[in-house]
GROMACS .gro file of C-alpha atoms in nm:
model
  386
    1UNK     CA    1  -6.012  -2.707  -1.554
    2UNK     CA    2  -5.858  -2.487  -1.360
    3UNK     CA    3  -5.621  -2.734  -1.202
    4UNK     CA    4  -5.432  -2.831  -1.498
    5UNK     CA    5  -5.425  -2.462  -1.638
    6UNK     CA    6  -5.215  -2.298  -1.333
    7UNK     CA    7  -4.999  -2.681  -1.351
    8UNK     CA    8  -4.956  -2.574  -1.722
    9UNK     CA    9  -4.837  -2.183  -1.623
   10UNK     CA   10  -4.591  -2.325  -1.357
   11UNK     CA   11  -4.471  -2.593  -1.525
   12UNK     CA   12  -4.383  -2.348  -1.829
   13UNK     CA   13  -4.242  -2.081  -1.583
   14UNK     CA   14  -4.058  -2.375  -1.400
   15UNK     CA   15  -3.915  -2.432  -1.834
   16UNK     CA   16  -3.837  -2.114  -1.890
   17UNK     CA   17  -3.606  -2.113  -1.557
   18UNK     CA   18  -3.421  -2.450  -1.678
   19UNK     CA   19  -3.426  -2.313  -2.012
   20UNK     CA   20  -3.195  -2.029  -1.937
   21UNK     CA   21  -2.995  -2.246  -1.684
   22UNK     CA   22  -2.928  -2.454  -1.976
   23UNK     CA   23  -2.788  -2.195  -2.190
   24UNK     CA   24  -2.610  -2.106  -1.909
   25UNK     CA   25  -2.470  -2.419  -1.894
   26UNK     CA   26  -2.349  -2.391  -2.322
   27UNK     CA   27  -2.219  -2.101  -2.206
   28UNK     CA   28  -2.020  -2.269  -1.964
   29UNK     CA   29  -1.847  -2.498  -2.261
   30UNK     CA   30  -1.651  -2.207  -2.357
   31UNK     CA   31  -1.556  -2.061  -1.999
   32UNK     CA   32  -1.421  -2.409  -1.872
   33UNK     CA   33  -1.250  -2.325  -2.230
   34UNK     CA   34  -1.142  -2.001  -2.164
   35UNK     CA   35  -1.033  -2.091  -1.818
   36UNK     CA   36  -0.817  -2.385  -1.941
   37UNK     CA   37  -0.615  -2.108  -2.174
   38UNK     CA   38  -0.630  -1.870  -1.946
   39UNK     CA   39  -0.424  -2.111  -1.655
   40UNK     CA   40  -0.176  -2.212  -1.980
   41UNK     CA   41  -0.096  -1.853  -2.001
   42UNK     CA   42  -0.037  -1.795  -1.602
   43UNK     CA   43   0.162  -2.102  -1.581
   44UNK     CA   44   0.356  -1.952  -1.868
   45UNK     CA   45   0.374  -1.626  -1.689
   46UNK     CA   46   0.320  -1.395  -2.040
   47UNK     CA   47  -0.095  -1.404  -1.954
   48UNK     CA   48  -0.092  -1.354  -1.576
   49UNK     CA   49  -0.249  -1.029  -1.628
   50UNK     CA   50  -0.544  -1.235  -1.818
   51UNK     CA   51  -0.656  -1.392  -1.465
   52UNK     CA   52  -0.822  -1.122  -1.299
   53UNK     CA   53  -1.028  -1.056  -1.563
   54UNK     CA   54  -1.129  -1.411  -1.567
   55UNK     CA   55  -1.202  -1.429  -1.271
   56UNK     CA   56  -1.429  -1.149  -1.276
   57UNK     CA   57  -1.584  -1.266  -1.591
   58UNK     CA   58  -1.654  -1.565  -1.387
   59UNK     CA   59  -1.813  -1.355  -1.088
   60UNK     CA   60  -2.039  -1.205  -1.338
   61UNK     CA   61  -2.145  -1.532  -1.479
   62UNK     CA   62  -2.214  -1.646  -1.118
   63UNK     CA   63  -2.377  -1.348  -1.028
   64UNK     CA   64  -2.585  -1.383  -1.275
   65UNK     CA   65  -2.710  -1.775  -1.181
   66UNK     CA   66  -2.753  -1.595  -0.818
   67UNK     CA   67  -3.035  -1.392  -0.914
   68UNK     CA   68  -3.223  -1.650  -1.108
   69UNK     CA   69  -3.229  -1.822  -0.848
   70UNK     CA   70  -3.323  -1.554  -0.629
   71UNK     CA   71  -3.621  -1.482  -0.860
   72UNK     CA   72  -3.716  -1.837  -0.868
   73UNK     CA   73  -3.720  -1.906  -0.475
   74UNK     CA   74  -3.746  -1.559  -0.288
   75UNK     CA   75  -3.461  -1.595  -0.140
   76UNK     CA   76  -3.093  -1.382  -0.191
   77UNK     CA   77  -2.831  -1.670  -0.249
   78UNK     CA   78  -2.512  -1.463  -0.070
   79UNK     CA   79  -2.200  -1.378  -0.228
   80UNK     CA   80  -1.832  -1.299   0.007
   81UNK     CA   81  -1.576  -1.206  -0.241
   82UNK     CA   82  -1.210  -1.044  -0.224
   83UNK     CA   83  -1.195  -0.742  -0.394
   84UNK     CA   84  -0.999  -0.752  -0.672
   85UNK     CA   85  -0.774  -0.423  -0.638
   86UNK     CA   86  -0.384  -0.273  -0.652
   87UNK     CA   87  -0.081  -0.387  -0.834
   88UNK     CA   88  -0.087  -0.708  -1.098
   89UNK     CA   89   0.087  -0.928  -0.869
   90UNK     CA   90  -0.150  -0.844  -0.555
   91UNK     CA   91  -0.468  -0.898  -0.791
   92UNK     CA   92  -0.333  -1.264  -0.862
   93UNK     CA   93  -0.214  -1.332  -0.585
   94UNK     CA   94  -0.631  -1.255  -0.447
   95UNK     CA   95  -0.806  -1.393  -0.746
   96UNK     CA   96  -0.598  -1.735  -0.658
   97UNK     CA   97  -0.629  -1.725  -0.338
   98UNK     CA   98  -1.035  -1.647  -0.308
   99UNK     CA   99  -1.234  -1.904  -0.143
  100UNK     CA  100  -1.503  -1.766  -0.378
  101UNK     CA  101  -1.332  -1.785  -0.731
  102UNK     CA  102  -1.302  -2.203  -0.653
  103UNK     CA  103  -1.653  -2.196  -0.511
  104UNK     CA  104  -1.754  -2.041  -0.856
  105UNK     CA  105  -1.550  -2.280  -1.101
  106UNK     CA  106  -1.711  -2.582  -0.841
  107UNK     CA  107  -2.060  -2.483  -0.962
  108UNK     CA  108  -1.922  -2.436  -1.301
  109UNK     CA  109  -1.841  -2.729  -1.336
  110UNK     CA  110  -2.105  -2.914  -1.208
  111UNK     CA  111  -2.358  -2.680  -1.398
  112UNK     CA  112  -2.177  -2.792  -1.685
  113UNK     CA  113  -2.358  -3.129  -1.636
  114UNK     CA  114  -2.686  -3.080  -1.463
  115UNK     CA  115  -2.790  -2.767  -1.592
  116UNK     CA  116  -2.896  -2.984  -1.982
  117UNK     CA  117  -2.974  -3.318  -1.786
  118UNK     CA  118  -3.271  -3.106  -1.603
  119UNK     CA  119  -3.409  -2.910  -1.922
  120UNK     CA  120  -3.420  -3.286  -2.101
  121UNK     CA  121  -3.580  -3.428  -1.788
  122UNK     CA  122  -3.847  -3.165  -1.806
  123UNK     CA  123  -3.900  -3.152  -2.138
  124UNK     CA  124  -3.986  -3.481  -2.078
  125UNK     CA  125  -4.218  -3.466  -1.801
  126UNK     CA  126  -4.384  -3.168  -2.006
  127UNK     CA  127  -4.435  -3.378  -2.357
  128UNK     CA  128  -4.582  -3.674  -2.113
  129UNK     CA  129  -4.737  -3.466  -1.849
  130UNK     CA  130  -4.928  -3.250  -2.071
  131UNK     CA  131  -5.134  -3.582  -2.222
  132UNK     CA  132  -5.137  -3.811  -1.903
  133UNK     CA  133  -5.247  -3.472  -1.660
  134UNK     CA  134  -5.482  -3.338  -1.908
  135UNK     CA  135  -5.714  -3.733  -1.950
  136UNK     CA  136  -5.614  -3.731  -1.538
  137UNK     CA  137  -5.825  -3.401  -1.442
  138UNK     CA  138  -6.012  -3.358  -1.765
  139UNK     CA  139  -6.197  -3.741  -1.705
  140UNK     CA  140  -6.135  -3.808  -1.359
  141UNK     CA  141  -6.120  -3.455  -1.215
  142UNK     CA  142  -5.785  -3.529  -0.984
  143UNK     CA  143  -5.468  -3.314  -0.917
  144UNK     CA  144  -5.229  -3.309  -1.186
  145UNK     CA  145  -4.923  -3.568  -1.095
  146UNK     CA  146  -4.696  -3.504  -1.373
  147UNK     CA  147  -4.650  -3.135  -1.462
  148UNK     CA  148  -4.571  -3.033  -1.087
  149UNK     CA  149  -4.295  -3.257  -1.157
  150UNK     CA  150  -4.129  -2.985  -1.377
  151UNK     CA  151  -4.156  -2.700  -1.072
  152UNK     CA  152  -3.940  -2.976  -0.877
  153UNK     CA  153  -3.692  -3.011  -1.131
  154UNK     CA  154  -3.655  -2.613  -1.145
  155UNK     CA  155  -3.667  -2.654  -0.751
  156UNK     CA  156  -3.389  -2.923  -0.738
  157UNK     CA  157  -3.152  -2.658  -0.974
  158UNK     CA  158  -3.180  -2.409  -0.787
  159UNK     CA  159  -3.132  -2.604  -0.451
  160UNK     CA  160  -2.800  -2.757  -0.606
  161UNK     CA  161  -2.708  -2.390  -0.715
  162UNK     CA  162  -2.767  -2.264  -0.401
  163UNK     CA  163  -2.539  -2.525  -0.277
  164UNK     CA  164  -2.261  -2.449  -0.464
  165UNK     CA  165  -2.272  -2.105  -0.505
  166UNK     CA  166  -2.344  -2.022  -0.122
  167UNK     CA  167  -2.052  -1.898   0.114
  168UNK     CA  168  -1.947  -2.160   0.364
  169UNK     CA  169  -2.065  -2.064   0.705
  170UNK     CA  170  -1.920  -1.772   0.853
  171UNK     CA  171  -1.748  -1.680   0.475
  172UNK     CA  172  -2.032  -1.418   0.397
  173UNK     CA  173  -1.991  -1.224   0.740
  174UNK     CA  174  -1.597  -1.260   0.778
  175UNK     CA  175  -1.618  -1.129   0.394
  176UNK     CA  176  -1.882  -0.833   0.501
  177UNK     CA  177  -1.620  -0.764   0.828
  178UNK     CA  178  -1.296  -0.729   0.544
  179UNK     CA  179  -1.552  -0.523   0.375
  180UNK     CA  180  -1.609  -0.300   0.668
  181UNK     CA  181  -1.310  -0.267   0.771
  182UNK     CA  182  -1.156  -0.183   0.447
  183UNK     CA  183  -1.418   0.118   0.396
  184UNK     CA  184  -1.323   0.205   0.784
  185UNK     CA  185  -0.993   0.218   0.685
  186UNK     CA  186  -0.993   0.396   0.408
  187UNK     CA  187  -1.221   0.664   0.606
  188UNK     CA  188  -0.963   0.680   0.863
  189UNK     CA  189  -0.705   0.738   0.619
  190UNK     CA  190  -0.902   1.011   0.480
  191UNK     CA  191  -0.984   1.208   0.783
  192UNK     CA  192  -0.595   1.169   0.901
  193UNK     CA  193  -0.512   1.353   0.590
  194UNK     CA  194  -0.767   1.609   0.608
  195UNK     CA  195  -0.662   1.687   0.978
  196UNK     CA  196  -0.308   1.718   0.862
  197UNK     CA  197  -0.393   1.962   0.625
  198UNK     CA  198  -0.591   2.125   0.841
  199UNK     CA  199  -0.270   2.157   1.105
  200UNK     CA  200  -0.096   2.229   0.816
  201UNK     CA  201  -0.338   2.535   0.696
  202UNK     CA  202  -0.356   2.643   1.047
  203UNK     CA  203   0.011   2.684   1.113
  204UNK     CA  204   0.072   2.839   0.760
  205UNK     CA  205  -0.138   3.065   0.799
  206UNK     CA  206  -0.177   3.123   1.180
  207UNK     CA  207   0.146   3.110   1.387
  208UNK     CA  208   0.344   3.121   1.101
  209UNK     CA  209   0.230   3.455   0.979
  210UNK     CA  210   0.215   3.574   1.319
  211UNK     CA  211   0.609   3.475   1.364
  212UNK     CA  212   0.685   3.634   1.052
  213UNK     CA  213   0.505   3.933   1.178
  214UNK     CA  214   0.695   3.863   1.523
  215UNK     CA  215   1.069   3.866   1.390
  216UNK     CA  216   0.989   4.193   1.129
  217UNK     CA  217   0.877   4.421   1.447
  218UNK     CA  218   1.199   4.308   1.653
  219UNK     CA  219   1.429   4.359   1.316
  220UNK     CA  220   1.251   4.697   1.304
  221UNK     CA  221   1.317   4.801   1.720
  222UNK     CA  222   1.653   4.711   1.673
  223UNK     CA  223   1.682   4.949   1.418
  224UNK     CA  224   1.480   5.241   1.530
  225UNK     CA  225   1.672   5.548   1.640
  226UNK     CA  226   1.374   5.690   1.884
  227UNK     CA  227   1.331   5.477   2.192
  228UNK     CA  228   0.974   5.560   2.166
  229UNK     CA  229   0.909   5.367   1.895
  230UNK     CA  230   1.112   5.085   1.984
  231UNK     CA  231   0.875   5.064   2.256
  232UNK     CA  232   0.587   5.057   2.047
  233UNK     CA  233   0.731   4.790   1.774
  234UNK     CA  234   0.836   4.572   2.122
  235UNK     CA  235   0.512   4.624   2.244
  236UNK     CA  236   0.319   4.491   1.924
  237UNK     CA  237   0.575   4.158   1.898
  238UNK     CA  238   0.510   4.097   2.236
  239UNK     CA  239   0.119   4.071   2.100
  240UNK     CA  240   0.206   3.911   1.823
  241UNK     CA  241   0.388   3.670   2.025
  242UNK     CA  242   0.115   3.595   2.264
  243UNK     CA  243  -0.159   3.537   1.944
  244UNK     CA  244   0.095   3.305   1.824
  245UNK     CA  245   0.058   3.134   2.122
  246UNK     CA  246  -0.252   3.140   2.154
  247UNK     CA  247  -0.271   2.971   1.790
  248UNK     CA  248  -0.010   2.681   1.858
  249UNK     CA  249  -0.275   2.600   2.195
  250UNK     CA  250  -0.541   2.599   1.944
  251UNK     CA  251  -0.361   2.332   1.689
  252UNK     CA  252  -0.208   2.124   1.981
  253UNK     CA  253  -0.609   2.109   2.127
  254UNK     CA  254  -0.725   2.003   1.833
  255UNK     CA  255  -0.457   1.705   1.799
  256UNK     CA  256  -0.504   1.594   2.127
  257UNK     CA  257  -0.660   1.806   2.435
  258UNK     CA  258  -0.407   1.867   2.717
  259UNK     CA  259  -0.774   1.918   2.944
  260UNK     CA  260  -0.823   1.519   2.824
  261UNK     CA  261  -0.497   1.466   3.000
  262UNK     CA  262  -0.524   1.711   3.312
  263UNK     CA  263  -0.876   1.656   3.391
  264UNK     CA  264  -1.027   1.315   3.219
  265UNK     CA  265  -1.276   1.295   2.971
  266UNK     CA  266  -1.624   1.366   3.215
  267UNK     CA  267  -1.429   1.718   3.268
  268UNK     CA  268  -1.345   1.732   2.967
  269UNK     CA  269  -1.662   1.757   2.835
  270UNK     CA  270  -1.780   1.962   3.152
  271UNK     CA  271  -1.578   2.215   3.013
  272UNK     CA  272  -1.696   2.187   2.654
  273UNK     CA  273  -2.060   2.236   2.803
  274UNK     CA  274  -1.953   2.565   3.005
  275UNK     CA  275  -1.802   2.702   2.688
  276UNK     CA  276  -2.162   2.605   2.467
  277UNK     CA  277  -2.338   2.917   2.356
  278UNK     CA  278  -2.641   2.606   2.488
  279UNK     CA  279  -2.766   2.519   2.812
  280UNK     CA  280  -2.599   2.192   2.807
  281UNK     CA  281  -2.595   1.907   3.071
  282UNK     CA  282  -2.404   1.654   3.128
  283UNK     CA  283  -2.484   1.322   3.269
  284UNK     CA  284  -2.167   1.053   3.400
  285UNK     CA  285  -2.317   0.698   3.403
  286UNK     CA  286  -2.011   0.561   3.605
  287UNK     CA  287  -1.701   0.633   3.312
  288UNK     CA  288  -1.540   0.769   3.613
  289UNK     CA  289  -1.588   0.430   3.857
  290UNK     CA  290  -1.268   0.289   3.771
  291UNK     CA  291  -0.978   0.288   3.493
  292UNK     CA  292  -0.989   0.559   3.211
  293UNK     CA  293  -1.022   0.440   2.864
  294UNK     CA  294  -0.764   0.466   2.608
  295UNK     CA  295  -0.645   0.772   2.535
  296UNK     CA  296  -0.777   0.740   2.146
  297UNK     CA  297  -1.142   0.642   2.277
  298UNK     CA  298  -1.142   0.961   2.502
  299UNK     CA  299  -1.031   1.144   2.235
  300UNK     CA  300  -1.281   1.028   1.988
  301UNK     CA  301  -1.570   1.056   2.234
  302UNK     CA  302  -1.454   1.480   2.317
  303UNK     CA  303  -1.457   1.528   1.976
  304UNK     CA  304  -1.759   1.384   1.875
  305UNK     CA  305  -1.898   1.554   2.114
  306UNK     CA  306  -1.743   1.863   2.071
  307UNK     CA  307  -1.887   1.866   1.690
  308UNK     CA  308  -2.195   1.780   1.785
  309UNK     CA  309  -2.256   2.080   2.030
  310UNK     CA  310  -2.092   2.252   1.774
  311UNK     CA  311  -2.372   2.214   1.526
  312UNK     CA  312  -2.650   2.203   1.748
  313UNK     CA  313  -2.548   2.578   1.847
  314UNK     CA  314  -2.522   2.710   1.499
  315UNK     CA  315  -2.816   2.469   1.303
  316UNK     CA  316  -3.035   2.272   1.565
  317UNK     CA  317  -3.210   2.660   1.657
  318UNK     CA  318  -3.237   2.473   2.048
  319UNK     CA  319  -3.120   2.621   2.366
  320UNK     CA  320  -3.034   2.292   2.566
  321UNK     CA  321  -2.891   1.971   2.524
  322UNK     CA  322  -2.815   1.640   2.686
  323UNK     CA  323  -2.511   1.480   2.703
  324UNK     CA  324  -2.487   1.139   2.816
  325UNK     CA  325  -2.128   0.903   2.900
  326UNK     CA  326  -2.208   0.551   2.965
  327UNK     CA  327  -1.951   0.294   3.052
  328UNK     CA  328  -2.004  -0.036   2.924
  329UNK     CA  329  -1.905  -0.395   2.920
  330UNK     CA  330  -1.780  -0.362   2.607
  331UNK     CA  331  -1.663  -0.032   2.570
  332UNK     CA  332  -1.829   0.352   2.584
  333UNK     CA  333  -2.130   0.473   2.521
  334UNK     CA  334  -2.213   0.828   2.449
  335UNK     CA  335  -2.490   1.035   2.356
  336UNK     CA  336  -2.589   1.407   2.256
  337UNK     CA  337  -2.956   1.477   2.227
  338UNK     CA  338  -3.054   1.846   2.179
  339UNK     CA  339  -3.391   2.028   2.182
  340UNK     CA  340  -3.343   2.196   1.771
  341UNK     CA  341  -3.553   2.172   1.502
  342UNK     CA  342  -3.389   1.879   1.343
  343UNK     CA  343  -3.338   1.772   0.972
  344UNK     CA  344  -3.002   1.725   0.988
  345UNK     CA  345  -2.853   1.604   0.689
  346UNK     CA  346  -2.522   1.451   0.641
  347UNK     CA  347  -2.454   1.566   0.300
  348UNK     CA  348  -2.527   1.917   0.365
  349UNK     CA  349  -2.154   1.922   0.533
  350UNK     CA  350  -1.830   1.760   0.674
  351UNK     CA  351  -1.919   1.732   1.021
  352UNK     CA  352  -2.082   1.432   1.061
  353UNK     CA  353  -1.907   1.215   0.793
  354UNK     CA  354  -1.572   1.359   0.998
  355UNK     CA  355  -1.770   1.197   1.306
  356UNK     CA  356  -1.810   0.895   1.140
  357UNK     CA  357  -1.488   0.836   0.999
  358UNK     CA  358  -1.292   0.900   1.321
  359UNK     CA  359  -1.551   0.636   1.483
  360UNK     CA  360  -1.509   0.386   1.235
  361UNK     CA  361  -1.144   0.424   1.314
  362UNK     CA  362  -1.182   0.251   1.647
  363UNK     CA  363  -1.446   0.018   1.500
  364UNK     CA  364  -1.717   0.208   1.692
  365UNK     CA  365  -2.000   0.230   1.558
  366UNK     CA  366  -2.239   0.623   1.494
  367UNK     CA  367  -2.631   0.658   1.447
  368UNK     CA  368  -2.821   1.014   1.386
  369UNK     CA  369  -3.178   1.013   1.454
  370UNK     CA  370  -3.310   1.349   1.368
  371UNK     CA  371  -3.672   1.373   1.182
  372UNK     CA  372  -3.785   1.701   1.074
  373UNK     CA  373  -3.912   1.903   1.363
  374UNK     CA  374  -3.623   1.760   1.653
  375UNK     CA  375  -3.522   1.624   1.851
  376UNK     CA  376  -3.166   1.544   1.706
  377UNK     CA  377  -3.003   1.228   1.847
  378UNK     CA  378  -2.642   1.119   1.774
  379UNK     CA  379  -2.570   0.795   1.987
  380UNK     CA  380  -2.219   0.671   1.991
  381UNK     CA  381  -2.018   0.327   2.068
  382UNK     CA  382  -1.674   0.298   2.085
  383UNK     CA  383  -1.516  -0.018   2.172
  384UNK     CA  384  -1.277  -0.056   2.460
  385UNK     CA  385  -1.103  -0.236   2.719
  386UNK     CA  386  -1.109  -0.040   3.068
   0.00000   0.00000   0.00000
């Protein structure tokens, strides 16, 4: 009968499923418990710092229903939480103010009911389908009726959990875009400090050993007794002055490019392919028909591109590259494509997670395409209004 014996296997995998959402549900008892003392102890002030951990106890618990479900169906059921981070007061002030902590102590509460009213209803089925399905296909040779029953039953928990547990519409991407932007934000955080040390590295020990230097040869002219070697000490501040120089140019290009300013960003990057040790060219798909874009999304793009020259010159092993400025509807478009070996890896050094987090802090968005063997492709977007 080999009807009744796979209606027998799901019906007792369907059990198994209510079985554990049952004891999730006893479970429950003392977490509507635990969530009654813990909102005593808030109201009283003295336990505030109890609620977050609730409230992640109760994420867990959640969590956990989520993936039963999961298993049972196929399907992910989505989560969109805050993140509970920073001070006491701010981790309150989110736990209570989470659309997902009330979405999670709605199912709670509900599971507190139908998660046991389920198990007995299949238990039921089970004890009666087992006797009227086996004489029904053992006599009559017919479907079983009954023990499919108990797959519903699992079917109709997990619907209901789904239900309840599910962001509202539009919760689970508005919750990935805080996500997102949090992450961007604290990348953009972290390359703004890095490039202030690195100003700060370069004028400690650049221009400001060079000025030192500077101010030591004309203390030691004015001092000298033979004009001749007044001369000479003149002569080497004079250098020293001019490397300094030449040093402060280098930090103020690498804040912000006066040739961004003088000449826009398609010369700009003209220049940047003259200077390549590559044979580089550069292709203008109309970013000059029109209004500039803002002076951070130029700035971005020259870097970017600067880098990525950069490391196709010293790693890629290619002689030429492509570089490609689109202007868009929605913003700019670039693209550096050289003719290297490939195998570029992003953990093997700070240059392309620097590209990415000075991206992400315009919202644009970076991909890297390079396979083993070339060619290496780093497309760009950066959001803008022309």
């Amino acid at each position: 009968m080999p009807g009744i014996k796979g209606a027998v296997r799901q019906a007792g995998r369907a059990l198994a499923y209510l079985a554990v959402g049952a004891a999730v549900a006893v479970a429950s008892y003392l977490f509507i418990a635990l969530a009654l003392f813990t909102a005593v102890l808030t109201l009283l002030v003295v336990g505030a710092g109890v609620l977050p951990e609730t409230v992640l106890l109760l994420r867990r618990v959640a969590t956990f229903k989520r993936r039963r479900v999961a298993e049972w169906t196929g399907g992910e059921v989505p989560e969109a939480y805050l993140p509970l981070g920073g001070p006491l007061r701010e981790r309150v002030r989110t736990a209570l103010g989470d659309p997902g902590t009330w979405r999670d102590l709605r199912w709670l509460v509900a599971h507190f009911a139908y998660g046991w009213l389920l198990l007995y209803a299949a238990l039921l089925v089970l004890c009666v389908g087992a006797v009227v399905d086996g004489l029904w296909c053992g006599l009559l040779r017919r479907p079983p009726v009954l023990l499919p029953v108990v797959s519903r039953l699992a079917d109709l928990d997990a619907g209901w959990s789904r239900a309840l547990l599910g962001p509202a519409p539009g919760a689970e991407r508005l919750a990935a875009r805080v996500t997102e932007l949090t992450e961007s934000r604290a990348g953009a955080v972290a390359a703004h400090g890095a490039e202030l040390r690195r100003i700060e590295r370069d004028l400690h020990d650049g221009t400001q050993a060079r000025l030192v230097a500077l101010s030591m040869r004309i203390g030691l002219a004015r001092r000298a007794q033979d004009p001749e070697a007044a001369r000479r000490l003149l002569d080497d501040a004079q250098d020293q002055a001019e490397a300094a120089l030449a040093e402060l140019r280098h930090v103020v290009r690498g804040i912000h490019p006066p040739i961004l300013t003088d000449r826009g960003l398609v010369g700009a990057v003209r220049a940047l392919a003259a200077a390549s040790g590559l044979d580089v060219a550069v292709r203008d798909e109309g970013v000059e028909s029109g209004g500039r874009a803002p002076a951070a999304v130029e700035a971005a793009a020259y870097f970017v591109i600067a880098e990525a020259l950069t490391n196709a010159a010293k790693h890629s092993g290619g002689t030429r590259a492509d570089v490609q400025l689109e202007r868009g509807r929605a913003g700019l478009r670039v693209e550096v494509r050289d003719s290297g070996r490939g195998g570029a890896d992003e953990r093997g050094g700070s240059g392309l997670l620097g590209m990415r987090r000075r991206v992400a802090a315009l919202d644009g968005n970076v991909r890297v395409s390079s396979p083993v063997g070339g060619p290496t492709v780093i497309e760009v977007e950066l959001p803008c209004v022309w």
